[in-house]
PDB file of C-alpha atoms in Angstrom:
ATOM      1  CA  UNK C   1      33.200 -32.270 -20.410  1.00 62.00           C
ATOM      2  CA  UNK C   2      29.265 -33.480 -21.199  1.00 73.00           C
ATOM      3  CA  UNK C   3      27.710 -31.680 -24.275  1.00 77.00           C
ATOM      4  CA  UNK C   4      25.510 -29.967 -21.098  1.00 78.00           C
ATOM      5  CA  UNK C   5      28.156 -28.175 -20.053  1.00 79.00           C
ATOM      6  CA  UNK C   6      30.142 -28.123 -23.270  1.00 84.00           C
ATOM      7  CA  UNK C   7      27.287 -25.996 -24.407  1.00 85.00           C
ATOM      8  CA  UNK C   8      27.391 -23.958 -21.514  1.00 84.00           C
ATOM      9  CA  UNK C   9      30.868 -22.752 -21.927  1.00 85.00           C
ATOM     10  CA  UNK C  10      30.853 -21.832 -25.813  1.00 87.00           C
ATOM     11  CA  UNK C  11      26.943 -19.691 -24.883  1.00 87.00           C
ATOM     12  CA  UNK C  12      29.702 -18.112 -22.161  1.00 87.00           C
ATOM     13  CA  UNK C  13      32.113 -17.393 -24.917  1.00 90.00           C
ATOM     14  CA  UNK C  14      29.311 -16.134 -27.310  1.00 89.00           C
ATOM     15  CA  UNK C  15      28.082 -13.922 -24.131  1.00 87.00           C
ATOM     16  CA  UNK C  16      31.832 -12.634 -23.733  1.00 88.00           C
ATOM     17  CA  UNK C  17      32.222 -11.717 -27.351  1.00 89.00           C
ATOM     18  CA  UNK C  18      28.662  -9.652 -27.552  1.00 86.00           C
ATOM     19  CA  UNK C  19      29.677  -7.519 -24.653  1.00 85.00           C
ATOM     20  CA  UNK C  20      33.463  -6.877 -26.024  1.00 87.00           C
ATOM     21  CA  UNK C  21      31.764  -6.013 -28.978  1.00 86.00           C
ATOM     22  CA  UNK C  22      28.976  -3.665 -27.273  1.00 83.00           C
ATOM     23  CA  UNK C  23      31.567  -1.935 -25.612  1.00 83.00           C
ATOM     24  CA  UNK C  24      34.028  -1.096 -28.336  1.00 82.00           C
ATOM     25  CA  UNK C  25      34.249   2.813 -28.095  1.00 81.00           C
ATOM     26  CA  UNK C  26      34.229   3.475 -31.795  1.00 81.00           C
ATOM     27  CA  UNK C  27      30.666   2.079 -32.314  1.00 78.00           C
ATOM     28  CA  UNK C  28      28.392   4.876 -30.917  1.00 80.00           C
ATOM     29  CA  UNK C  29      25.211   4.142 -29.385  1.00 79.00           C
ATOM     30  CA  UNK C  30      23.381   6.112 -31.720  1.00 76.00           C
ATOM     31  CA  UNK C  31      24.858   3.527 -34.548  1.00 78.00           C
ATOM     32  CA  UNK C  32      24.118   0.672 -32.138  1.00 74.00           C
ATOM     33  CA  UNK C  33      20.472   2.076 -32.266  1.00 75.00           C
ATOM     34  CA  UNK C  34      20.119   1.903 -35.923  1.00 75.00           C
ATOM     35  CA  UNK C  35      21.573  -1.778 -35.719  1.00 71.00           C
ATOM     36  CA  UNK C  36      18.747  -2.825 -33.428  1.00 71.00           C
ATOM     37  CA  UNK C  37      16.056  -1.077 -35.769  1.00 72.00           C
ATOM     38  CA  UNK C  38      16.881  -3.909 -38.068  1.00 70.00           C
ATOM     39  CA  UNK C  39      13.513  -5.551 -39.568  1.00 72.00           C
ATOM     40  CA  UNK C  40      15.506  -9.225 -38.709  1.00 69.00           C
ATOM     41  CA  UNK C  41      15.991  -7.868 -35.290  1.00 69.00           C
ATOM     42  CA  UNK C  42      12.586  -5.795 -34.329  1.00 65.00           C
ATOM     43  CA  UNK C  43      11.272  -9.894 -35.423  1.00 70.00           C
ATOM     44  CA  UNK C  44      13.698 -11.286 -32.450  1.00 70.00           C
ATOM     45  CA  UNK C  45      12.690  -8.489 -30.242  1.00 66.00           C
ATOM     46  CA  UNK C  46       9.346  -9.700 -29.860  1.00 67.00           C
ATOM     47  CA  UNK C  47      10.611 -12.795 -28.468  1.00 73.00           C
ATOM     48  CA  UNK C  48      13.032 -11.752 -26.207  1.00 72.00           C
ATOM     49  CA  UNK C  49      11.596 -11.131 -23.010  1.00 71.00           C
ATOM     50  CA  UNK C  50      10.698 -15.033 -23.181  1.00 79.00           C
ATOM     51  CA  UNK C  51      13.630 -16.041 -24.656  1.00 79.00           C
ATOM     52  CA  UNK C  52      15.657 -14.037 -21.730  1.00 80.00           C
ATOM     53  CA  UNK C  53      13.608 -15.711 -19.238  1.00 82.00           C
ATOM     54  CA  UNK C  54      13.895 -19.068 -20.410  1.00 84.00           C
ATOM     55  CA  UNK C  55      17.756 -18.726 -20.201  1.00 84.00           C
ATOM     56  CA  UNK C  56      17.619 -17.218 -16.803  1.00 84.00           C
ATOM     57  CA  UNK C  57      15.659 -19.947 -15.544  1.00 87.00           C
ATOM     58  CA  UNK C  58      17.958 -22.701 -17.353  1.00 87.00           C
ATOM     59  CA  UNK C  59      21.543 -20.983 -15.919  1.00 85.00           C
ATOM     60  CA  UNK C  60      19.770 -20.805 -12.763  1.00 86.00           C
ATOM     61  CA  UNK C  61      19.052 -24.119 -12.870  1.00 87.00           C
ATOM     62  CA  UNK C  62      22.542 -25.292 -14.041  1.00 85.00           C
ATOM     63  CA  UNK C  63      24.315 -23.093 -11.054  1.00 85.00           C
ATOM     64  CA  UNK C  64      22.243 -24.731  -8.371  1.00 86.00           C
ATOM     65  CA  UNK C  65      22.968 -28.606  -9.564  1.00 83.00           C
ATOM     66  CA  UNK C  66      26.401 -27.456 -10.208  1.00 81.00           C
ATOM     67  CA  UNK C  67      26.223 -26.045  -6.454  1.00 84.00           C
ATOM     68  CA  UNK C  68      24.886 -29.674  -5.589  1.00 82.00           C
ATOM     69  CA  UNK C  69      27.315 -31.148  -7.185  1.00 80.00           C
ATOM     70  CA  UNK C  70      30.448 -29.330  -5.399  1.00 77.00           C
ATOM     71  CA  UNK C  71      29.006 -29.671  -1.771  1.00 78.00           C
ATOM     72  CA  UNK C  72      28.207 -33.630  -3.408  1.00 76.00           C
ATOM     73  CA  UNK C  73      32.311 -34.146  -3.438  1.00 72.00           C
ATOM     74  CA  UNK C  74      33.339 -31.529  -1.113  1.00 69.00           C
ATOM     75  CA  UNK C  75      31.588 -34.147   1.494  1.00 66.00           C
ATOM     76  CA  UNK C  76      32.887 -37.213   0.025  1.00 62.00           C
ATOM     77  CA  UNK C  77      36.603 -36.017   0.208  1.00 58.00           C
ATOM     78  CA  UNK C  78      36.138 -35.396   3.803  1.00 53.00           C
ATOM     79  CA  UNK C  79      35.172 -38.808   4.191  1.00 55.00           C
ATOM     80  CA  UNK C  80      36.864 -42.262   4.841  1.00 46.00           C
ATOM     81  CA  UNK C  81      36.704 -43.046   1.327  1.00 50.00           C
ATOM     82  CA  UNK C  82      38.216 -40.142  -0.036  1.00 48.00           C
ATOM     83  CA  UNK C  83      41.002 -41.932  -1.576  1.00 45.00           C
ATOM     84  CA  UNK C  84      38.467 -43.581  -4.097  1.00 48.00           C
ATOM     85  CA  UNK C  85      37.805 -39.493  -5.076  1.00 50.00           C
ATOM     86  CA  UNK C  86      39.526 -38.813  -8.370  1.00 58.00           C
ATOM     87  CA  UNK C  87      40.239 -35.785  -8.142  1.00 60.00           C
ATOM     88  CA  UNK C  88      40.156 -34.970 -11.711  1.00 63.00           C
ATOM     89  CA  UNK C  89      36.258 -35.238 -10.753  1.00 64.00           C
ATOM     90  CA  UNK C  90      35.962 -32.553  -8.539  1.00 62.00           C
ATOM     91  CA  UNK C  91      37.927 -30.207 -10.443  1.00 68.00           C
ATOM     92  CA  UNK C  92      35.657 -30.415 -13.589  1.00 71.00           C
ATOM     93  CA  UNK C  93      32.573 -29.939 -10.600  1.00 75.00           C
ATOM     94  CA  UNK C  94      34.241 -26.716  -9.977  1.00 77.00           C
ATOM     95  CA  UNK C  95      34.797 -25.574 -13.535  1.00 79.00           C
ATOM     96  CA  UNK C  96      31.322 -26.263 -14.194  1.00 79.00           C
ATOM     97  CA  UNK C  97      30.376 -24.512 -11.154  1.00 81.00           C
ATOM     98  CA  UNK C  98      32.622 -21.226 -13.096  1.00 85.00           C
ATOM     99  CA  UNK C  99      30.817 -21.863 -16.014  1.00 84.00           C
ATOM    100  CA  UNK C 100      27.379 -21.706 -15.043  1.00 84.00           C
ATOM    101  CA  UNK C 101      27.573 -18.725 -12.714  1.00 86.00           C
ATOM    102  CA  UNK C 102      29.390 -16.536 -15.002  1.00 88.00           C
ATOM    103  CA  UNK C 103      26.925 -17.342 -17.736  1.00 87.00           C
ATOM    104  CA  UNK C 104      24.341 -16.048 -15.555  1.00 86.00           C
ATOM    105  CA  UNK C 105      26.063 -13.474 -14.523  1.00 88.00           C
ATOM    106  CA  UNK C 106      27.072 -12.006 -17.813  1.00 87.00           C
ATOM    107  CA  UNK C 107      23.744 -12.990 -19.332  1.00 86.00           C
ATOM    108  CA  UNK C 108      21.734  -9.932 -16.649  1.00 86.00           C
ATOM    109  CA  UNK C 109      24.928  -7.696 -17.688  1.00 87.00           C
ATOM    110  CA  UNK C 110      24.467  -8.253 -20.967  1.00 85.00           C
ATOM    111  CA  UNK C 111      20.736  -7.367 -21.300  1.00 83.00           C
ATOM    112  CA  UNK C 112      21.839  -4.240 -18.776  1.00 86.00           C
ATOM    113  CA  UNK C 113      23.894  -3.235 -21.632  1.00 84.00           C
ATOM    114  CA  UNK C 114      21.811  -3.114 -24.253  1.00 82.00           C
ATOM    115  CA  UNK C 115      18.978  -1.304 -21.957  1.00 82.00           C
ATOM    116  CA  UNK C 116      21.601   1.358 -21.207  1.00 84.00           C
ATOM    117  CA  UNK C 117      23.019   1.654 -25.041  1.00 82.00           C
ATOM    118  CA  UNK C 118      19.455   2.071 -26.015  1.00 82.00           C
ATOM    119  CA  UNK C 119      18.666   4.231 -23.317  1.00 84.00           C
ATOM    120  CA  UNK C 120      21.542   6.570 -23.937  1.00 83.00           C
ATOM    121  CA  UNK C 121      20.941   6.243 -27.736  1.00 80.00           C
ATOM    122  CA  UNK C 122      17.801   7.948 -27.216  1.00 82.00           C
ATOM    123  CA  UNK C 123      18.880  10.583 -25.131  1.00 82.00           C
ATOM    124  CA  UNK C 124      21.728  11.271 -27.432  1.00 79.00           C
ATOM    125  CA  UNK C 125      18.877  11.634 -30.638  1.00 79.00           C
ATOM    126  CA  UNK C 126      16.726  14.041 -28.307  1.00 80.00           C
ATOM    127  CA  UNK C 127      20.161  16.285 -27.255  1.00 78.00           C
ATOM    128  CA  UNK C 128      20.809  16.754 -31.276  1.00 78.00           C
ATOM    129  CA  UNK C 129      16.716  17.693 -31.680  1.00 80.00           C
ATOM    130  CA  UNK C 130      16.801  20.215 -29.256  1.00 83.00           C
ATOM    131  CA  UNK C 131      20.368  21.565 -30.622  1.00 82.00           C
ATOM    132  CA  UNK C 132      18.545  21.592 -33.327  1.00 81.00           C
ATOM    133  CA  UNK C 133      15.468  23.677 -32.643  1.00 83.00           C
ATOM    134  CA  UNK C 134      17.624  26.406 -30.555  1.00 83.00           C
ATOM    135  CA  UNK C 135      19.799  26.803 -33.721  1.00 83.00           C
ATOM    136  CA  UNK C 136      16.370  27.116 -35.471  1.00 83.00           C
ATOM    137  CA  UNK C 137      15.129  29.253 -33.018  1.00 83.00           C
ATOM    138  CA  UNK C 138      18.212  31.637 -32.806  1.00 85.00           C
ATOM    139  CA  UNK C 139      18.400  32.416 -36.963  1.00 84.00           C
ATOM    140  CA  UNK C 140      14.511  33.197 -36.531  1.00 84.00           C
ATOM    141  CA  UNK C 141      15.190  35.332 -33.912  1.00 84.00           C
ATOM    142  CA  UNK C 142      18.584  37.106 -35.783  1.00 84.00           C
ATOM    143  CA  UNK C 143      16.241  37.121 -38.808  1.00 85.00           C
ATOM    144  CA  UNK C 144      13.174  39.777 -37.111  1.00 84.00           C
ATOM    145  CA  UNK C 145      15.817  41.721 -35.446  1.00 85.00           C
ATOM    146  CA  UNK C 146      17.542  42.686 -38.403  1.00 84.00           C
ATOM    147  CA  UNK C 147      13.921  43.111 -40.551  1.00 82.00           C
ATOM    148  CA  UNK C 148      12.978  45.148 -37.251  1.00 82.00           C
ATOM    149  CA  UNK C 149      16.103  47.541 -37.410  1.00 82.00           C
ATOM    150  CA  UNK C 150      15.699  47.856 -41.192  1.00 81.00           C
ATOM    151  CA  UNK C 151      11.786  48.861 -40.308  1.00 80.00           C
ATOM    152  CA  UNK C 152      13.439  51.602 -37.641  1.00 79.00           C
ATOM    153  CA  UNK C 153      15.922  52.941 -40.249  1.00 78.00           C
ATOM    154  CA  UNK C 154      13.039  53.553 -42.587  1.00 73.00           C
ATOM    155  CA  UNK C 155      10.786  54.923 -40.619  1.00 72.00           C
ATOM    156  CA  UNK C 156      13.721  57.694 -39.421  1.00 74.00           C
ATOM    157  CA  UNK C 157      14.211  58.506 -43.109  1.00 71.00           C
ATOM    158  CA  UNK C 158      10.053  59.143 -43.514  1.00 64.00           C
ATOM    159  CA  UNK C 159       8.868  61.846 -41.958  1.00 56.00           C
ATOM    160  CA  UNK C 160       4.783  61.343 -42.689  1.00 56.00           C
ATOM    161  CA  UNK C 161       2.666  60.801 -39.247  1.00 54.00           C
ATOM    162  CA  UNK C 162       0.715  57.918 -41.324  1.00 56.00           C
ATOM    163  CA  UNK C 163       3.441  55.637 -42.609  1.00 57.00           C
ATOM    164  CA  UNK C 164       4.903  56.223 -38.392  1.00 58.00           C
ATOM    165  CA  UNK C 165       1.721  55.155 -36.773  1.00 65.00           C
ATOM    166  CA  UNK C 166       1.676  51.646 -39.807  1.00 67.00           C
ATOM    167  CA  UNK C 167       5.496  51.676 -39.039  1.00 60.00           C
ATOM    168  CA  UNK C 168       4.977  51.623 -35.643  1.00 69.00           C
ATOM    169  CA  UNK C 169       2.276  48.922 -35.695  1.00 74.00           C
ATOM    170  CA  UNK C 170       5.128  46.591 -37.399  1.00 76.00           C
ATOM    171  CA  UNK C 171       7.577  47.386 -35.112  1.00 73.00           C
ATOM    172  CA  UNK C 172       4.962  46.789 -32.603  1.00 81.00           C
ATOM    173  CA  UNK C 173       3.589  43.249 -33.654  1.00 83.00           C
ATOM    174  CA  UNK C 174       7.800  42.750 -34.864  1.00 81.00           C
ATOM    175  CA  UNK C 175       8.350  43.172 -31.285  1.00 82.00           C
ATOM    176  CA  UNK C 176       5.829  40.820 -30.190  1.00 84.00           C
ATOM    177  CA  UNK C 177       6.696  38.307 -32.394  1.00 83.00           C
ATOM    178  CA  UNK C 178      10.586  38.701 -31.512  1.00 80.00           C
ATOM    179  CA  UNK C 179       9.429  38.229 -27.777  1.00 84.00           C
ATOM    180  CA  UNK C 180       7.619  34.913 -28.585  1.00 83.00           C
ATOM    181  CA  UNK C 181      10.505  33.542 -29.787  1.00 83.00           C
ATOM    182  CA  UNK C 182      12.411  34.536 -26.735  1.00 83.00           C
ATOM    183  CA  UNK C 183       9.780  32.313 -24.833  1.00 84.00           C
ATOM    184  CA  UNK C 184      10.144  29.656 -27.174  1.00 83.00           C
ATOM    185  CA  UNK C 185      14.262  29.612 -27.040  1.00 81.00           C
ATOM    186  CA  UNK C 186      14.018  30.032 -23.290  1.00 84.00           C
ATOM    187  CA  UNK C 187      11.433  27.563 -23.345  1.00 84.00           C
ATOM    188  CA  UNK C 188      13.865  24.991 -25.903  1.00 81.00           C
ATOM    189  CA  UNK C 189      17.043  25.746 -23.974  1.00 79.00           C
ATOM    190  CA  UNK C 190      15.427  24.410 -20.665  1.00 83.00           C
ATOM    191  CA  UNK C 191      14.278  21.273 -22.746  1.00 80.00           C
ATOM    192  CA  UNK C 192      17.829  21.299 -23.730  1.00 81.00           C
ATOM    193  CA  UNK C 193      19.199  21.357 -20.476  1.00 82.00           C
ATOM    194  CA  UNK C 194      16.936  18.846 -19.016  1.00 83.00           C
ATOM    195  CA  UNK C 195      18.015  16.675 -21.902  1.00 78.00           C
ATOM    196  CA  UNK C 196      21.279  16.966 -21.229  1.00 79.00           C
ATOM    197  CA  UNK C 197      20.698  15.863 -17.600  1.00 80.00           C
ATOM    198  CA  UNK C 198      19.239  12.766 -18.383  1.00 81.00           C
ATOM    199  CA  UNK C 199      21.980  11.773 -20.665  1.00 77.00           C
ATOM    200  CA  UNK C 200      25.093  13.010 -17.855  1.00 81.00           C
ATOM    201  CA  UNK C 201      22.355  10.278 -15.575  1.00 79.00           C
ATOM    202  CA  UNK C 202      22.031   7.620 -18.316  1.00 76.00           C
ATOM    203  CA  UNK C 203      25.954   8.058 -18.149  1.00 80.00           C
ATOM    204  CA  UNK C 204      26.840   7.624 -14.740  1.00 82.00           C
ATOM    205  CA  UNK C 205      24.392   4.784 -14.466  1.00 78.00           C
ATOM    206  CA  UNK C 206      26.585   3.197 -17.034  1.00 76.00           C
ATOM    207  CA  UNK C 207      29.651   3.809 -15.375  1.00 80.00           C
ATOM    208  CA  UNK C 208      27.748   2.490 -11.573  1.00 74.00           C
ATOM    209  CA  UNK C 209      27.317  -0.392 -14.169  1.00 74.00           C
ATOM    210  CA  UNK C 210      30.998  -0.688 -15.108  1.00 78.00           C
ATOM    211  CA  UNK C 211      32.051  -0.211 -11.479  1.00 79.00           C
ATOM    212  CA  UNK C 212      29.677  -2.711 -10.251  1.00 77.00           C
ATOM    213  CA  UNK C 213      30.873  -5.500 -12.745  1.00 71.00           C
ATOM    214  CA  UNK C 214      34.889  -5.001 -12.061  1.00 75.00           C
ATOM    215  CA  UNK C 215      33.630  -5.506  -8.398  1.00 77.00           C
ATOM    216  CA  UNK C 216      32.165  -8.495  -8.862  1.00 75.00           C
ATOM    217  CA  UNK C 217      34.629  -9.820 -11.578  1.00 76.00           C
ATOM    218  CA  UNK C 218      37.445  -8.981  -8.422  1.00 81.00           C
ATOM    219  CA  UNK C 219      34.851 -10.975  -5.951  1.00 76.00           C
ATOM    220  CA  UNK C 220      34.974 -14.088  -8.037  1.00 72.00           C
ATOM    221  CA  UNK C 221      38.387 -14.041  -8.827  1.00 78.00           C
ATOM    222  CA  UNK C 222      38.715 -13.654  -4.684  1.00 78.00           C
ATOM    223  CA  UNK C 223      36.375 -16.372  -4.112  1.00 78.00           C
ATOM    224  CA  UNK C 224      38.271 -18.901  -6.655  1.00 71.00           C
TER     225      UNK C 224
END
C-alpha cells in the first residue's frame, strides 16, 4: 500500500476505536459530557466544524478516485489485454475502494455520535434539575401543611374571637401560599414530563441511529 492510503486505513482504525469507545455502556453520557468540557477540548472545539469539513471533503475525494480507479481495471480486464492485468492490482483498487468509503462513512457516524451523547447528556442534566425542584417543591409543600394543621390545633384550643379572626388570616394566607406551590409542582411536574419526553426522543433517535448503521454495515458486507 502507498502512504495515501496507508494513512487512510490507520485514520479508519483510529475512527473504529473512538466509536467502540463512545459506545461502551459503562461510560454515561453525562460523564462523556464532562470529558468534552475539557479546557484542551472546548480549544479543539472551535476548530472542528472546519476540521470536519476538511476531512469530508478529502474522504470524498479519496472514494471517488478510488471509484475511478476500480471502473479504470474493471475495463481493462474485460479487454484483450487482460492477461497483462496483475491481478494483485485490482485487488488492492478494491481494498482501497473499502477503505475510503468506510472512513467516510464512519467519520458522519462518528460526529452523529457525539451530537446524540451530547444531546442526551443534556437532557439527562435537565431530568435530574427538575427531579430536583419537585423534591424541593414537595418538602415545601409537606412543610406549610403541617405548620397549617399545627395553626388549626391551636386555634381549637383558644377560644378568644381575636386570636380566631389573626388565626384565621394565617390559615388564610397559609392556604394561599400552600396553593401556589401546588401551581408551581403542577407547573415543575409538566416540565418534568416534557423533559422526560425529549430524552425517551433523544433515545430512540439513537437507537434509529444504531439500526440505520447495522443496515448499512449488512449493505456493504452484501455489496462486497
Amino acid at each position: 500500500m502507498t502512504f495515501q492510503w496507508t494513512a487512510v486505513a490507520t485514520f479508519l482504525y483510529c475512527e473504529i476505536a473512538v466509536i467502540l469507545v463512545l459506545c461502551l455502556p459503562f461510560i454515561s453520557p453525562l460523564r462523556w459530557q464532562k470529558i468534552f468540557t475539557i479546557p484542551l477540548w472546548s480549544k479543539i472545539a472551535v476548530f472542528w466544524n472546519k476540521m470536519f469539513l476538511t476531512i469530508i471533503v478529502l474522504l470524498i475525494v479519496l472514494f471517488l478516485d478510488a471509484i475511478r480507479e476500480v471502473r479504470k481495471y474493471s475495463a481493462v480486464q474485460v479487454n484483450e489485454k487482460a492477461a497483462n492485468v496483475n491481478t494483485n492490482v485490482f485487488d488492492h483498487i478494491q481494498i482501497n475502494l473499502y477503505l475510503s468509503g468506510f472512513s467516510l462513512f464512519l467519520w458522519l457516524v462518528l460526529r452523529r455520535t457525539v451530537t446524540l451523547l451530547t444531546q442526551l447528556a443534556k437532557g439527562m442534566a435537565s431530568h435530574a434539575a427538575l427531579e430536583s425542584q419537585v423534591n424541593d417543591a414537595t418538602e415545601a409543600a409537606k412543610k406549610y401543611m403541617a405548620e397549617n394543621e399545627k395553626l388549626q390545633e391551636a386555634l381549637n384550643e383558644k377560644g378568644s374571637s381575636k386570636k380566631k379572626d389573626s388565626a384565621e388570616a394565617t390559615d388564610e394566607k397559609l392556604k394561599k401560599e400552600v396553593e401556589h406551590l401546588k401551581a408551581e409542582l403542577q407547573k415543575t411536574s409538566n416540565s418534568l414530563h416534557k423533559a422526560n419526553n425529549e430524552v425517551t426522543a433523544v433515545k430512540k433517535q439513537s437507537e434509529g441511529l444504531r439500526r440505520e448503521y447495522d443496515h448499512l454495515m449488512k449493505e456493504y458486507e452484501r455489496l462486497q
